[in-house]
Amino acid sequence: MFAWTRVRSAGLFLLWTFLAGVIVAAFFVTSFFGDYGPVRLADPGTVILFMPVFTAFILGLLLADYELVHTVVAALLSTFVAIGLILGFMYAPAVAGVAVGPPPYQGAFSSVLLFPLVLLGTVVGRAIGERILPPAETQRRQRALEAETREWHERLTQIEGRSPSEDRGKRP
């Protein structure tokens, strides 16, 4: 039997990862070409540093149901997508033959800067997402552990000859 839930899960994983890379690339390119954009920013460095972390944080929240290794893979894939799009936009004038001057070096800057920021945001977002809304499997295991702990506590109190209500009143 073909598992459609696994296909759906993998599709959502790839979709979110690709969209995170596109969003990061869009903000990077907009900040690099600030003179040509509709919104003029006083300090494009703020956008360059903040948006990859914020976008990756949201990606980490979305990937709270996945393993940590998958989260790191998502950070790598979204970084590669973003760098590919940034380099495509940076070198498009040179490829089209309309470039004047040396090629831009923002591509090297973005490739060095992006991965640590995206990795940080993704892992922190996943950790907070797992804390706020734990995956269903984690909730199920926690409830089973709580039930087993209660059962052991009741057995121990029966062995000792006390009722659990008497035991609760004697706690320091």
Coordinates of N, CA and C in Angstrom, one line a residue:
M1 N 0.9 -1.2 0.0 CA 0.0 0.0 0.0 C 0.9 1.2 0.0
F2 N 0.5 2.2 -0.8 CA 1.3 3.4 -1.0 C 0.9 4.4 0.1
A3 N 1.9 4.9 0.8 CA 1.6 5.8 2.0 C 1.5 7.2 1.5
W4 N 0.3 7.7 1.4 CA 0.1 9.1 0.9 C 0.4 10.1 2.0
T5 N 0.4 9.7 3.2 CA 0.8 10.7 4.3 C 2.3 11.0 4.2
R6 N 3.1 10.0 3.8 CA 4.5 10.2 3.7 C 4.8 11.1 2.5
V7 N 4.1 10.9 1.4 CA 4.2 11.7 0.2 C 3.8 13.2 0.5
R8 N 2.7 13.3 1.2 CA 2.2 14.6 1.6 C 3.2 15.3 2.5
S9 N 3.7 14.6 3.5 CA 4.7 15.2 4.4 C 6.0 15.6 3.7
A10 N 6.5 14.8 2.8 CA 7.7 15.2 2.0 C 7.4 16.3 1.1
G11 N 6.2 16.4 0.5 CA 5.8 17.5 -0.4 C 5.8 18.8 0.4
L12 N 5.1 18.8 1.6 CA 5.1 20.0 2.4 C 6.5 20.4 2.9
F13 N 7.3 19.5 3.2 CA 8.7 19.8 3.6 C 9.4 20.5 2.5
L14 N 9.3 20.0 1.3 CA 10.0 20.6 0.2 C 9.4 21.9 -0.2
L15 N 8.1 22.0 -0.1 CA 7.4 23.3 -0.4 C 7.8 24.4 0.5
W16 N 7.8 24.1 1.8 CA 8.2 25.1 2.8 C 9.6 25.5 2.7
T17 N 10.5 24.5 2.4 CA 11.9 24.8 2.3 C 12.1 25.7 1.1
F18 N 11.5 25.4 0.0 CA 11.7 26.2 -1.3 C 11.2 27.6 -1.0
L19 N 10.0 27.7 -0.4 CA 9.4 29.1 -0.2 C 10.3 29.9 0.8
A20 N 10.9 29.2 1.7 CA 11.8 30.0 2.7 C 13.0 30.5 1.9
G21 N 13.5 29.7 1.0 CA 14.7 30.2 0.2 C 14.3 31.3 -0.8
V22 N 13.1 31.2 -1.3 CA 12.6 32.3 -2.2 C 12.4 33.6 -1.4
I23 N 11.9 33.5 -0.2 CA 11.6 34.7 0.6 C 12.9 35.3 1.0
V24 N 13.9 34.5 1.4 CA 15.2 35.1 1.8 C 15.9 35.7 0.6
A25 N 15.9 35.1 -0.5 CA 16.5 35.6 -1.7 C 15.8 36.9 -2.1
A26 N 14.5 37.0 -2.0 CA 13.8 38.2 -2.4 C 14.2 39.4 -1.5
F27 N 14.3 39.2 -0.2 CA 14.8 40.3 0.6 C 16.2 40.7 0.4
F28 N 17.1 39.7 0.2 CA 18.5 40.0 -0.1 C 18.6 40.8 -1.4
V29 N 18.0 40.4 -2.5 CA 18.1 41.1 -3.7 C 17.5 42.5 -3.6
T30 N 16.4 42.6 -2.9 CA 15.8 43.9 -2.7 C 16.8 44.8 -1.9
S31 N 17.5 44.3 -0.9 CA 18.4 45.2 -0.2 C 19.6 45.5 -1.0
F32 N 20.1 44.5 -1.8 CA 21.3 44.8 -2.7 C 21.0 45.9 -3.7
F33 N 19.8 45.8 -4.3 CA 19.4 46.8 -5.3 C 18.4 47.8 -4.8
G34 N 18.7 48.4 -3.7 CA 17.8 49.3 -3.0 C 17.4 50.5 -3.8
D35 N 18.3 51.0 -4.7 CA 18.0 52.2 -5.5 C 16.9 51.9 -6.5
Y36 N 16.7 50.6 -6.9 CA 15.7 50.3 -7.9 C 14.4 49.8 -7.3
G37 N 14.4 49.6 -6.0 CA 13.2 49.0 -5.4 C 12.1 50.0 -5.1
P38 N 10.9 49.5 -4.9 CA 9.8 50.4 -4.6 C 9.9 51.0 -3.1
V39 N 10.6 50.2 -2.3 CA 10.7 50.6 -0.9 C 12.2 51.0 -0.6
R40 N 12.4 52.2 -0.2 CA 13.8 52.5 0.1 C 14.1 52.3 1.6
L41 N 15.2 51.6 1.8 CA 15.5 51.3 3.2 C 16.7 52.2 3.6
A42 N 16.7 52.7 4.8 CA 17.8 53.5 5.3 C 19.0 52.6 5.6
D43 N 18.8 51.4 6.1 CA 19.9 50.5 6.4 C 19.6 49.1 5.8
P44 N 20.1 48.8 4.7 CA 19.8 47.4 4.1 C 20.4 46.3 4.9
G45 N 21.4 46.6 5.8 CA 22.1 45.6 6.6 C 21.1 45.0 7.6
T46 N 20.2 45.8 8.1 CA 19.2 45.2 9.0 C 18.3 44.2 8.3
V47 N 18.0 44.4 7.1 CA 17.2 43.4 6.3 C 18.0 42.2 6.1
I48 N 19.3 42.4 5.7 CA 20.2 41.3 5.4 C 20.4 40.4 6.6
L49 N 20.5 41.0 7.8 CA 20.7 40.2 9.0 C 19.4 39.6 9.6
F50 N 18.3 40.4 9.6 CA 17.1 40.0 10.3 C 16.3 39.0 9.5
M51 N 16.1 39.2 8.2 CA 15.1 38.4 7.5 C 15.5 37.0 7.3
P52 N 16.7 36.6 7.1 CA 17.0 35.1 7.1 C 16.7 34.5 8.4
V53 N 17.0 35.1 9.5 CA 16.7 34.5 10.8 C 15.2 34.4 11.0
F54 N 14.5 35.5 10.7 CA 13.0 35.5 10.9 C 12.4 34.4 10.0
T55 N 12.7 34.4 8.8 CA 12.1 33.4 7.8 C 12.5 32.0 8.2
A56 N 13.7 31.8 8.6 CA 14.1 30.4 9.1 C 13.4 30.1 10.4
F57 N 13.2 31.0 11.2 CA 12.4 30.8 12.5 C 11.0 30.3 12.2
I58 N 10.4 30.9 11.2 CA 9.0 30.5 10.8 C 9.1 29.1 10.2
L59 N 10.2 28.8 9.4 CA 10.3 27.5 8.8 C 10.5 26.5 9.9
G60 N 11.3 26.8 10.9 CA 11.5 25.9 12.1 C 10.2 25.6 12.8
L61 N 9.4 26.6 12.9 CA 8.0 26.4 13.6 C 7.2 25.4 12.7
L62 N 7.3 25.5 11.4 CA 6.5 24.7 10.6 C 7.1 23.2 10.6
L63 N 8.4 23.1 10.9 CA 9.0 21.8 10.9 C 9.1 21.1 12.2
A64 N 8.3 21.6 13.2 CA 8.3 21.0 14.5 C 8.0 19.5 14.6
D65 N 7.2 19.0 13.6 CA 6.9 17.6 13.6 C 8.0 16.7 13.0
Y66 N 9.0 17.3 12.4 CA 10.0 16.6 11.8 C 11.2 16.4 12.8
E67 N 12.1 15.5 12.4 CA 13.3 15.3 13.2 C 14.3 16.5 13.1
L68 N 15.2 16.6 14.0 CA 16.2 17.7 14.0 C 17.0 17.6 12.7
V69 N 17.4 16.4 12.3 CA 18.2 16.2 11.1 C 17.5 16.8 9.9
H70 N 16.2 16.6 9.8 CA 15.4 17.1 8.7 C 15.3 18.6 8.7
T71 N 15.4 19.2 9.9 CA 15.4 20.6 10.1 C 16.7 21.2 9.5
V72 N 17.8 20.6 9.8 CA 19.1 21.0 9.3 C 19.1 20.9 7.8
V73 N 18.6 19.8 7.3 CA 18.5 19.6 5.8 C 17.7 20.7 5.2
A74 N 16.6 21.1 5.8 CA 15.7 22.1 5.3 C 16.5 23.5 5.3
A75 N 17.3 23.7 6.3 CA 18.1 24.9 6.4 C 19.1 24.9 5.2
L76 N 19.8 23.8 5.0 CA 20.7 23.7 3.8 C 20.0 23.9 2.5
L77 N 18.9 23.2 2.3 CA 18.2 23.4 1.0 C 17.7 24.8 0.8
S78 N 17.1 25.4 1.8 CA 16.6 26.8 1.6 C 17.8 27.7 1.4
T79 N 18.9 27.5 2.0 CA 20.1 28.3 1.8 C 20.6 28.1 0.3
F80 N 20.6 26.9 -0.2 CA 21.0 26.7 -1.6 C 20.0 27.3 -2.6
V81 N 18.8 27.3 -2.3 CA 17.8 27.9 -3.1 C 18.0 29.4 -3.1
A82 N 18.2 30.0 -1.9 CA 18.4 31.4 -1.8 C 19.6 31.9 -2.5
I83 N 20.7 31.2 -2.3 CA 22.0 31.5 -3.0 C 21.9 31.4 -4.5
G84 N 21.2 30.4 -5.0 CA 21.0 30.2 -6.4 C 20.2 31.4 -7.0
L85 N 19.2 31.8 -6.3 CA 18.4 32.9 -6.8 C 19.1 34.2 -6.7
I86 N 19.9 34.4 -5.7 CA 20.6 35.6 -5.5 C 21.7 35.7 -6.6
L87 N 22.4 34.7 -6.8 CA 23.4 34.7 -7.9 C 22.8 34.9 -9.2
G88 N 21.7 34.3 -9.5 CA 21.0 34.5 -10.7 C 20.6 35.9 -11.0
F89 N 20.1 36.6 -9.9 CA 19.8 38.0 -10.1 C 21.1 38.9 -10.2
M90 N 22.1 38.5 -9.5 CA 23.3 39.3 -9.5 C 24.0 39.3 -10.8
Y91 N 24.1 38.1 -11.4 CA 24.8 37.9 -12.7 C 23.9 38.0 -13.9
A92 N 22.7 38.2 -13.8 CA 21.8 38.3 -14.9 C 22.2 39.5 -15.9
P93 N 22.6 40.6 -15.4 CA 23.0 41.7 -16.3 C 24.3 41.3 -17.1
A94 N 25.2 40.6 -16.4 CA 26.4 40.2 -17.1 C 26.1 39.1 -18.2
V95 N 25.2 38.2 -17.8 CA 24.9 37.2 -18.8 C 24.1 37.8 -20.0
A96 N 23.3 38.8 -19.7 CA 22.5 39.4 -20.8 C 23.4 40.4 -21.7
G97 N 24.6 40.7 -21.2 CA 25.5 41.6 -21.9 C 25.3 43.0 -21.7
V98 N 24.6 43.4 -20.7 CA 24.3 44.8 -20.4 C 25.0 45.3 -19.2
A99 N 25.9 44.5 -18.6 CA 26.6 44.9 -17.4 C 27.7 45.9 -17.7
V100 N 27.8 46.9 -16.8 CA 28.8 47.9 -16.9 C 29.6 47.8 -15.6
G101 N 30.9 47.4 -15.7 CA 31.8 47.3 -14.6 C 32.0 45.9 -14.1
P102 N 32.7 45.8 -13.0 CA 33.0 44.4 -12.5 C 31.7 43.7 -12.0
P103 N 31.8 42.4 -12.0 CA 30.6 41.7 -11.5 C 30.4 41.9 -10.0
P104 N 29.2 41.9 -9.5 CA 28.9 42.2 -8.1 C 29.4 41.0 -7.2
Y105 N 29.9 41.4 -6.1 CA 30.5 40.4 -5.1 C 29.5 40.1 -4.0
Q106 N 28.3 40.6 -4.1 CA 27.3 40.3 -3.1 C 26.9 38.8 -3.0
G107 N 27.1 38.1 -4.1 CA 26.8 36.7 -4.1 C 27.7 35.9 -3.2
A108 N 29.0 36.3 -3.2 CA 29.9 35.6 -2.2 C 29.6 36.0 -0.8
F109 N 29.2 37.3 -0.6 CA 28.8 37.7 0.7 C 27.6 37.0 1.2
S110 N 26.6 36.8 0.4 CA 25.4 36.2 0.8 C 25.6 34.7 1.1
S111 N 26.5 34.0 0.3 CA 26.7 32.6 0.5 C 27.4 32.3 1.8
V112 N 28.3 33.2 2.2 CA 29.0 33.1 3.5 C 28.1 33.4 4.7
L113 N 27.2 34.4 4.5 CA 26.4 34.9 5.6 C 25.1 34.1 5.8
L114 N 24.6 33.6 4.7 CA 23.2 33.0 4.8 C 23.1 31.7 5.6
F115 N 24.0 30.8 5.4 CA 23.8 29.5 6.1 C 23.8 29.6 7.6
P116 N 24.7 30.3 8.3 CA 24.6 30.3 9.7 C 23.4 31.0 10.2
L117 N 22.9 32.0 9.5 CA 21.7 32.7 10.0 C 20.5 31.8 9.8
V118 N 20.4 31.2 8.6 CA 19.2 30.3 8.4 C 19.3 29.1 9.3
L119 N 20.4 28.5 9.6 CA 20.5 27.4 10.5 C 20.1 27.8 11.9
L120 N 20.6 28.9 12.3 CA 20.2 29.4 13.7 C 18.7 29.6 13.8
G121 N 18.1 30.3 12.8 CA 16.7 30.5 12.9 C 15.9 29.3 12.8
T122 N 16.3 28.3 12.0 CA 15.5 27.1 11.8 C 15.6 26.2 13.1
V123 N 16.7 26.1 13.6 CA 16.8 25.2 14.8 C 16.1 25.9 16.0
V124 N 16.3 27.2 16.2 CA 15.6 27.9 17.3 C 14.1 27.8 17.1
G125 N 13.6 28.0 15.9 CA 12.2 28.0 15.6 C 11.6 26.6 15.8
R126 N 12.4 25.6 15.5 CA 11.9 24.2 15.7 C 11.9 23.9 17.2
A127 N 12.9 24.4 18.0 CA 12.9 24.1 19.4 C 11.7 24.8 20.1
I128 N 11.4 26.0 19.7 CA 10.3 26.8 20.3 C 9.0 26.2 19.8
G129 N 8.9 25.8 18.6 CA 7.7 25.2 18.0 C 7.4 23.9 18.7
E130 N 8.4 23.1 19.0 CA 8.2 21.8 19.8 C 7.8 22.1 21.2
R131 N 8.2 23.2 21.8 CA 7.9 23.5 23.1 C 6.4 24.0 23.2
I132 N 6.1 24.9 22.2 CA 4.7 25.5 22.2 C 3.7 24.5 21.8
L133 N 3.9 23.8 20.7 CA 2.9 22.8 20.2 C 3.7 21.5 19.9
P134 N 3.9 20.7 20.9 CA 4.6 19.5 20.6 C 3.9 18.6 19.6
P135 N 4.7 17.8 18.8 CA 4.1 16.9 17.9 C 3.2 15.9 18.5
A136 N 2.3 15.3 17.8 CA 1.3 14.4 18.3 C 2.0 13.2 18.9
E137 N 3.0 12.7 18.3 CA 3.7 11.5 18.8 C 4.3 11.8 20.2
T138 N 4.9 13.0 20.4 CA 5.5 13.4 21.6 C 4.4 13.5 22.7
Q139 N 3.3 14.1 22.4 CA 2.2 14.2 23.3 C 1.7 12.8 23.7
R140 N 1.6 11.9 22.8 CA 1.1 10.6 23.1 C 2.1 9.9 24.0
R141 N 3.4 10.0 23.8 CA 4.3 9.3 24.6 C 4.3 9.9 26.0
Q142 N 4.2 11.3 26.1 CA 4.1 11.9 27.4 C 2.9 11.5 28.2
R143 N 1.7 11.4 27.6 CA 0.6 10.9 28.3 C 0.7 9.5 28.8
A144 N 1.3 8.6 27.9 CA 1.6 7.2 28.3 C 2.5 7.1 29.5
L145 N 3.6 8.0 29.5 CA 4.5 8.0 30.6 C 3.9 8.5 31.9
E146 N 3.0 9.5 31.8 CA 2.3 10.0 33.0 C 1.4 8.9 33.5
A147 N 0.7 8.2 32.7 CA -0.2 7.1 33.1 C 0.6 6.0 33.8
E148 N 1.7 5.6 33.2 CA 2.5 4.6 33.8 C 3.1 5.0 35.1
T149 N 3.5 6.3 35.2 CA 4.0 6.8 36.5 C 3.0 6.7 37.6
R150 N 1.7 7.2 37.2 CA 0.6 7.1 38.2 C 0.4 5.7 38.6
E151 N 0.4 4.7 37.7 CA 0.1 3.3 38.0 C 1.2 2.8 39.0
W152 N 2.5 3.1 38.7 CA 3.6 2.7 39.6 C 3.4 3.3 41.0
H153 N 3.1 4.5 41.0 CA 2.9 5.2 42.3 C 1.8 4.6 43.1
E154 N 0.7 4.2 42.4 CA -0.4 3.6 43.1 C 0.0 2.2 43.6
R155 N 0.7 1.4 42.8 CA 1.2 0.1 43.2 C 2.1 0.2 44.4
L156 N 3.0 1.2 44.4 CA 3.9 1.3 45.5 C 3.2 1.7 46.8
T157 N 2.2 2.6 46.7 CA 1.5 3.0 47.9 C 0.6 1.8 48.4
Q158 N 0.1 0.9 47.5 CA -0.6 -0.2 48.0 C 0.3 -1.2 48.7
I159 N 1.5 -1.4 48.2 CA 2.5 -2.3 48.8 C 2.9 -1.8 50.2
E160 N 3.0 -0.5 50.3 CA 3.3 0.1 51.6 C 2.2 0.1 52.6
G161 N 0.9 -0.1 52.1 CA -0.2 -0.2 53.0 C -0.9 1.2 53.2
R162 N -0.6 2.2 52.4 CA -1.2 3.5 52.5 C -2.0 3.8 51.3
S163 N -3.0 4.6 51.4 CA -3.8 5.0 50.3 C -3.1 6.2 49.7
P164 N -3.3 6.5 48.4 CA -2.7 7.6 47.7 C -3.1 8.9 48.3
S165 N -4.4 9.0 48.8 CA -4.8 10.3 49.4 C -4.1 10.6 50.7
E166 N -3.8 9.6 51.5 CA -3.0 9.8 52.7 C -1.6 10.3 52.4
D167 N -1.1 9.7 51.3 CA 0.3 10.0 50.9 C 0.4 11.5 50.5
R168 N -0.6 12.0 49.8 CA -0.6 13.4 49.3 C -0.6 14.4 50.5
G169 N -1.3 14.0 51.5 CA -1.3 15.0 52.7 C -0.1 15.1 53.5
K170 N 0.8 14.1 53.4 CA 2.1 14.1 54.2 C 3.3 14.6 53.4
R171 N 3.1 15.2 52.3 CA 4.2 15.7 51.5 C 4.7 17.0 52.2
P172 N 6.1 17.2 52.2 CA 6.6 18.4 52.9 C 6.4 19.6 52.1

